[in-house]
Amino acid sequence: MKLRQIPVVLIALAFAGIAVIYSAKLVTATEKKTDTPQTAKAEIGKISYPANAPQLASIKLATISEVSLPIADTMNGKLAYDENVTSRVSSPVAGRVIRSTVEIGDYVKRDTPLLILDSPDMATADADFAKAKADQQRKKLNLDRTQKLLEQEVIARKDVESAEADYLQAAAETKRAGLRMRNLNAQGSENGKFVLKAPISGLVTDKQINPGLEVRPDATAPLLTITDLNRLWVLVDVPERYIGNIKNGQKIQLEFDAYPDQIFDALVDRVGLALDPTTRRIQIRGVLNNKDRKLRPEMFARVSFLADSDKKAFRIPNAALIVEGLYNYVFLEKREGEFQKQKINIVRKDRDVSYADVTSNAALNNKQRIVEEGALLLNSEVASHAQ
């Protein structure tokens, strides 16, 4: 019996040795796995990185904001002077520029001298006014003299009537010459020097004057442009299909390349009455408050017309979206280095931004930070961990 038990013992010892060796390999493998640094941990749709992870350098965050939902796609617009507070100044008389008293950027009040001209037309108007006043005075004396003679029955009444008619004609001529001088903002003692004055208060934004320049009243280009830059117009050519949704007083939001992180508000002021037959568009004019004077005429803008209702949406950069089939996703920042993949419902998509409905996206909130650059990196990491 003892001889028969020896092979059994040997077999048992062999199996025990194999088990010890296998356990040692498992321990070694576990230790090696534990020794390997783990740069990212991920659950379903969630991924986190340690503070010093190199992947964080490729991630840029953006803050979503709650805005009114636009009624149409973003359109291109252009800023222009508000013509109700703008004056393009030209000279009403011909002459030669002697001196200019203002420069571009100067603020001028109404009736401030802008330039001085040596003007033959001014000299003629001055002389005509002086001559008319002298003629009126002479004929007034003649009328007084004939009236006294009539009282003494020395002359006939027709002589008085003739003198009275001459006086009235002289008075009319004096009035005409005086109105001409008033239109020129002159007093009658300029001696051929014409002073061009500001018709309104505002900033000088353009100046086409040089000393010695010959100017004419029929010139096509104005000598100066004066305007109030606190108010600007925004002009937008709107496609025909959107006309029914736009009316006076409607809110507008503007974006400019010069201020990429800022939105400017405006209001629709006028809706055009006729379509352009070539482009099938109608021009919409908006009024913009520019008290901080950040904006300038001729700047291009991206224009969004907002709905009259209080329907709100989250404004999300298109670079942050991940499209998988029919669905859109973004990565939300839960805390520093931790991100959660979140499905969202997009109700309108423009060229650069999209709008997610507030009511159907409970996971989003105003001022929520999302991944704008690096979303594809995070999505690939999540996908690899899922496998």
XYZ file of C-alpha atoms in Angstrom:
387
model
C 0.000 0.000 0.000
C 2.846 2.413 0.805
C 4.416 1.842 -2.604
C 1.100 2.656 -4.291
C 0.756 5.942 -2.280
C 4.169 7.265 -3.457
C 3.031 8.183 -7.039
C -0.061 9.873 -5.648
C 2.073 12.017 -3.332
C 4.401 12.901 -6.161
C 1.480 13.940 -8.376
C 0.041 16.105 -5.585
C 3.418 17.783 -5.031
C 3.678 18.485 -8.787
C 0.266 20.151 -8.900
C 1.110 22.201 -5.829
C 4.309 23.431 -7.489
C 2.456 24.416 -10.619
C -0.094 26.348 -8.518
C 2.687 28.188 -6.670
C 4.401 29.140 -9.933
C 1.072 30.365 -11.485
C 0.273 32.397 -8.350
C 3.697 33.981 -8.471
C 3.134 35.004 -12.108
C -0.234 36.537 -11.211
C 1.319 38.500 -8.375
C 4.092 39.717 -10.650
C 1.631 40.751 -13.347
C -0.499 42.561 -10.792
C 2.512 44.373 -9.423
C 3.587 45.411 -12.928
C 0.090 46.680 -13.676
C 0.049 48.566 -10.396
C 3.440 50.098 -11.104
C 2.310 51.522 -14.507
C 1.107 55.172 -14.051
C -2.527 55.694 -14.997
C -3.045 59.028 -16.784
C -6.809 58.860 -17.129
C -9.672 57.144 -15.388
C -12.983 56.769 -17.145
C -16.448 55.555 -16.390
C -19.256 55.408 -18.928
C -19.126 58.804 -20.687
C -16.896 60.287 -17.977
C -13.157 60.835 -18.013
C -10.785 62.457 -15.564
C -7.114 63.406 -15.640
C -4.664 64.188 -12.858
C -3.588 67.795 -12.491
C -0.282 67.284 -14.347
C -1.660 65.202 -17.230
C -0.250 66.342 -20.624
C -3.667 65.893 -22.266
C -4.989 68.940 -20.407
C -2.718 71.199 -22.456
C -4.770 70.315 -25.572
C -8.103 71.161 -23.957
C -9.664 74.620 -24.167
C -12.834 75.442 -22.265
C -15.650 77.815 -23.213
C -18.571 79.153 -21.194
C -22.048 78.685 -22.615
C -24.501 81.544 -22.206
C -28.272 81.747 -22.138
C -29.611 83.992 -24.909
C -32.845 84.639 -26.745
C -33.412 82.197 -29.581
C -32.818 83.754 -33.050
C -35.625 83.539 -35.595
C -33.285 83.106 -38.567
C -29.765 82.169 -39.517
C -26.991 84.638 -38.800
C -26.734 87.268 -41.553
C -24.083 89.740 -42.624
C -24.585 93.417 -41.884
C -22.655 96.682 -42.046
C -22.484 99.672 -39.723
C -23.199 103.129 -41.124
C -23.574 106.703 -39.935
C -26.917 107.592 -38.387
C -27.950 110.141 -41.000
C -30.331 111.822 -38.550
C -27.324 113.084 -36.564
C -24.822 113.410 -39.430
C -23.953 116.434 -41.565
C -21.727 116.414 -44.653
C -20.489 119.981 -44.871
C -19.831 121.775 -48.159
C -19.168 125.412 -48.935
C -22.148 127.442 -50.232
C -19.749 129.835 -52.019
C -16.724 129.433 -54.244
C -13.365 130.405 -52.845
C -9.854 129.431 -51.793
C -9.051 127.865 -48.423
C -6.946 130.168 -46.253
C -6.991 128.207 -43.008
C -8.654 125.192 -41.409
C -9.403 125.300 -37.678
C -10.371 121.649 -36.952
C -8.895 118.178 -37.406
C -10.348 114.678 -37.636
C -11.422 113.510 -34.194
C -12.183 117.000 -32.866
C -15.517 117.585 -31.159
C -17.199 120.756 -32.395
C -20.295 122.566 -31.212
C -22.857 124.114 -33.496
C -21.626 127.348 -35.198
C -17.985 126.537 -34.446
C -15.739 127.912 -37.269
C -14.435 125.066 -39.434
C -12.443 126.887 -42.138
C -11.870 130.329 -43.629
C -12.184 131.041 -47.365
C -11.072 133.966 -49.482
C -14.292 134.209 -51.512
C -15.199 136.655 -54.306
C -18.798 135.496 -53.917
C -18.701 136.568 -50.274
C -17.304 139.956 -51.253
C -20.106 140.399 -53.817
C -22.786 139.444 -51.317
C -21.294 141.829 -48.739
C -21.225 144.680 -51.259
C -24.793 143.997 -52.398
C -25.996 144.099 -48.798
C -24.247 147.397 -48.081
C -25.521 148.907 -51.332
C -29.110 147.796 -50.637
C -29.055 149.320 -47.159
C -27.727 152.612 -48.486
C -30.328 152.720 -51.265
C -33.119 151.971 -48.810
C -31.984 154.770 -46.523
C -31.811 157.273 -49.377
C -35.304 156.392 -50.595
C -36.665 156.543 -47.064
C -35.415 160.149 -46.794
C -36.960 160.953 -50.176
C -40.289 159.488 -49.046
C -40.260 161.545 -45.845
C -39.486 164.714 -47.830
C -42.301 164.189 -50.333
C -44.803 163.516 -47.557
C -43.951 166.868 -45.930
C -44.275 168.670 -49.242
C -47.640 167.020 -49.778
C -48.821 168.317 -46.420
C -47.953 171.817 -47.621
C -49.730 171.107 -50.924
C -46.540 171.822 -52.842
C -46.490 168.570 -54.863
C -49.095 166.195 -56.187
C -50.060 162.958 -54.390
C -48.722 160.847 -57.286
C -45.201 162.028 -56.455
C -45.601 160.696 -52.908
C -46.954 157.404 -54.193
C -43.995 157.076 -56.547
C -41.527 157.743 -53.707
C -43.319 155.212 -51.506
C -43.075 152.537 -54.239
C -39.345 153.239 -54.659
C -38.832 152.876 -50.911
C -40.685 149.540 -50.777
C -38.580 148.193 -53.644
C -35.401 149.263 -51.864
C -36.582 147.639 -48.637
C -37.285 144.383 -50.489
C -33.812 144.426 -52.028
C -32.260 145.022 -48.604
C -34.204 142.082 -47.210
C -33.038 139.836 -50.048
C -29.398 140.798 -49.561
C -29.769 140.381 -45.799
C -31.236 136.886 -46.150
C -28.330 135.947 -48.402
C -25.891 137.103 -45.735
C -27.811 135.235 -43.034
C -27.698 132.038 -45.105
C -23.927 132.451 -45.203
C -23.783 133.057 -41.436
C -22.271 136.466 -42.221
C -22.839 139.869 -40.634
C -21.796 142.125 -43.505
C -18.271 143.096 -42.441
C -16.268 140.083 -43.600
C -14.455 141.893 -46.439
C -14.577 138.840 -48.705
C -13.557 136.376 -45.969
C -16.084 133.569 -45.602
C -16.148 131.515 -42.385
C -17.724 128.078 -42.786
C -19.378 127.078 -39.490
C -20.542 123.739 -38.098
C -24.272 123.159 -38.725
C -24.552 120.617 -35.854
C -22.575 119.476 -32.823
C -20.534 116.294 -33.139
C -17.224 114.695 -34.043
C -15.302 115.514 -37.208
C -14.886 112.078 -38.798
C -13.718 113.088 -42.283
C -11.865 116.083 -43.677
C -10.964 116.845 -47.304
C -9.339 120.270 -46.898
C -5.868 121.562 -47.745
C -4.571 125.156 -47.554
C -5.021 126.795 -50.936
C -7.694 124.332 -52.054
C -10.208 125.833 -54.480
C -13.721 124.885 -53.439
C -17.023 125.201 -55.234
C -20.604 124.899 -54.013
C -21.392 122.257 -56.665
C -18.570 119.898 -55.620
C -19.679 116.255 -55.273
C -17.506 115.365 -52.249
C -18.156 117.130 -48.914
C -15.350 119.077 -47.278
C -16.045 117.674 -43.795
C -18.283 115.095 -42.145
C -19.647 115.769 -38.662
C -21.626 113.126 -36.796
C -22.649 111.837 -33.387
C -20.910 108.461 -33.046
C -23.007 107.612 -29.987
C -25.642 106.389 -32.459
C -25.020 104.153 -35.463
C -27.127 102.348 -38.020
C -26.732 98.673 -38.878
C -27.867 97.784 -42.412
C -28.820 94.188 -43.227
C -30.074 92.713 -46.504
C -32.591 90.074 -45.391
C -33.798 87.224 -47.639
C -37.420 87.353 -48.686
C -38.421 84.281 -46.662
C -37.663 85.995 -43.324
C -39.506 89.273 -43.918
C -42.706 88.153 -42.199
C -40.840 87.538 -38.921
C -39.195 90.958 -38.666
C -40.869 94.180 -37.545
C -40.012 97.577 -36.043
C -38.709 97.455 -32.481
C -37.479 93.868 -32.742
C -34.272 92.997 -30.894
C -31.031 92.384 -32.775
C -27.746 90.929 -31.580
C -24.471 91.839 -33.292
C -21.044 90.191 -33.251
C -17.804 91.689 -34.578
C -14.405 90.197 -35.345
C -12.814 93.008 -33.338
C -14.676 91.882 -30.188
C -15.106 88.083 -30.500
C -16.293 87.569 -26.903
C -18.839 90.402 -26.805
C -22.417 90.712 -28.080
C -23.923 94.112 -28.912
C -27.662 94.866 -28.808
C -29.656 96.881 -31.328
C -33.285 97.432 -32.354
C -34.975 97.289 -35.757
C -35.784 100.869 -36.770
C -37.047 100.566 -40.342
C -38.099 97.720 -42.636
C -37.683 98.403 -46.349
C -40.741 98.675 -48.577
C -39.327 97.151 -51.777
C -37.305 94.046 -52.631
C -34.130 94.180 -54.649
C -35.241 92.448 -57.886
C -31.784 90.932 -58.395
C -30.978 89.538 -54.941
C -34.602 89.081 -53.733
C -33.654 90.729 -50.460
C -35.002 93.662 -48.488
C -32.925 96.087 -46.443
C -33.516 96.266 -42.696
C -32.162 99.205 -40.698
C -31.354 98.926 -37.023
C -30.304 101.524 -34.433
C -27.268 100.790 -32.261
C -26.235 102.530 -29.039
C -22.492 103.206 -29.274
C -21.844 105.365 -26.206
C -18.546 103.605 -25.462
C -17.516 104.280 -29.116
C -16.008 100.849 -29.613
C -17.637 100.492 -33.023
C -16.961 102.398 -36.243
C -18.970 103.016 -39.410
C -18.276 100.532 -42.240
C -17.479 97.672 -39.824
C -18.976 94.321 -40.820
C -21.172 92.471 -38.338
C -22.829 89.084 -37.893
C -26.485 89.848 -37.219
C -29.059 87.714 -35.404
C -32.725 88.717 -35.262
C -34.296 87.563 -31.994
C -37.808 86.247 -31.455
C -40.353 88.465 -29.706
C -41.182 85.711 -27.218
C -39.094 84.918 -24.150
C -37.907 81.614 -25.587
C -34.334 81.083 -24.457
C -31.508 78.878 -25.687
C -27.950 78.011 -24.740
C -25.384 79.408 -27.153
C -22.745 76.741 -27.878
C -19.701 76.994 -30.188
C -19.875 74.510 -33.051
C -16.294 73.455 -32.318
C -17.534 71.941 -29.040
C -20.082 69.648 -30.722
C -19.488 65.953 -31.346
C -21.929 64.486 -33.868
C -22.628 60.779 -33.659
C -25.316 59.709 -36.061
C -28.403 61.813 -35.434
C -27.313 63.048 -32.020
C -25.089 65.840 -30.711
C -22.857 65.653 -27.662
C -20.640 67.988 -25.651
C -18.189 67.426 -22.804
C -19.138 69.259 -19.606
C -16.525 70.207 -17.042
C -17.637 68.685 -13.736
C -14.580 69.789 -11.822
C -10.972 70.549 -12.691
C -9.666 67.731 -14.877
C -12.985 65.831 -14.914
C -15.329 65.849 -17.908
C -18.692 64.251 -18.633
C -20.020 63.459 -22.114
C -23.554 64.841 -22.406
C -26.163 64.449 -25.125
C -27.887 67.738 -26.047
C -30.802 68.813 -28.218
C -29.885 71.414 -30.864
C -32.761 73.549 -32.170
C -30.805 75.875 -34.494
C -27.326 75.661 -35.995
C -25.468 78.554 -37.638
C -22.055 78.808 -39.191
C -20.099 79.281 -35.948
C -22.530 78.605 -33.110
C -25.503 76.397 -32.312
C -28.462 76.886 -29.986
C -29.669 74.256 -27.523
C -33.197 74.578 -26.177
C -33.243 75.427 -22.455
C -36.283 73.336 -21.545
C -35.052 70.103 -23.147
C -31.462 70.291 -21.895
C -31.735 70.047 -18.124
C -28.071 69.053 -17.742
C -26.937 72.446 -19.047
C -27.022 75.718 -17.162
C -25.969 79.292 -17.710
C -22.206 79.858 -17.260
C -21.575 76.089 -17.597
C -18.070 75.392 -18.939
C -17.717 72.974 -21.829
C -14.798 71.693 -23.869
C -14.431 73.781 -27.044
C -11.053 72.499 -28.252
C -10.023 68.928 -27.536
C -13.504 67.405 -27.546
C -12.463 64.847 -30.171
C -9.508 63.825 -27.996
C -11.805 63.230 -25.030
C -14.294 61.345 -27.183
C -11.590 58.980 -28.470
C -10.389 58.393 -24.891
C -13.933 57.592 -23.741
C -14.419 55.234 -26.690
C -11.138 53.404 -26.005
C -11.993 52.892 -22.347
C -15.453 51.623 -23.308
C -13.814 48.894 -25.380
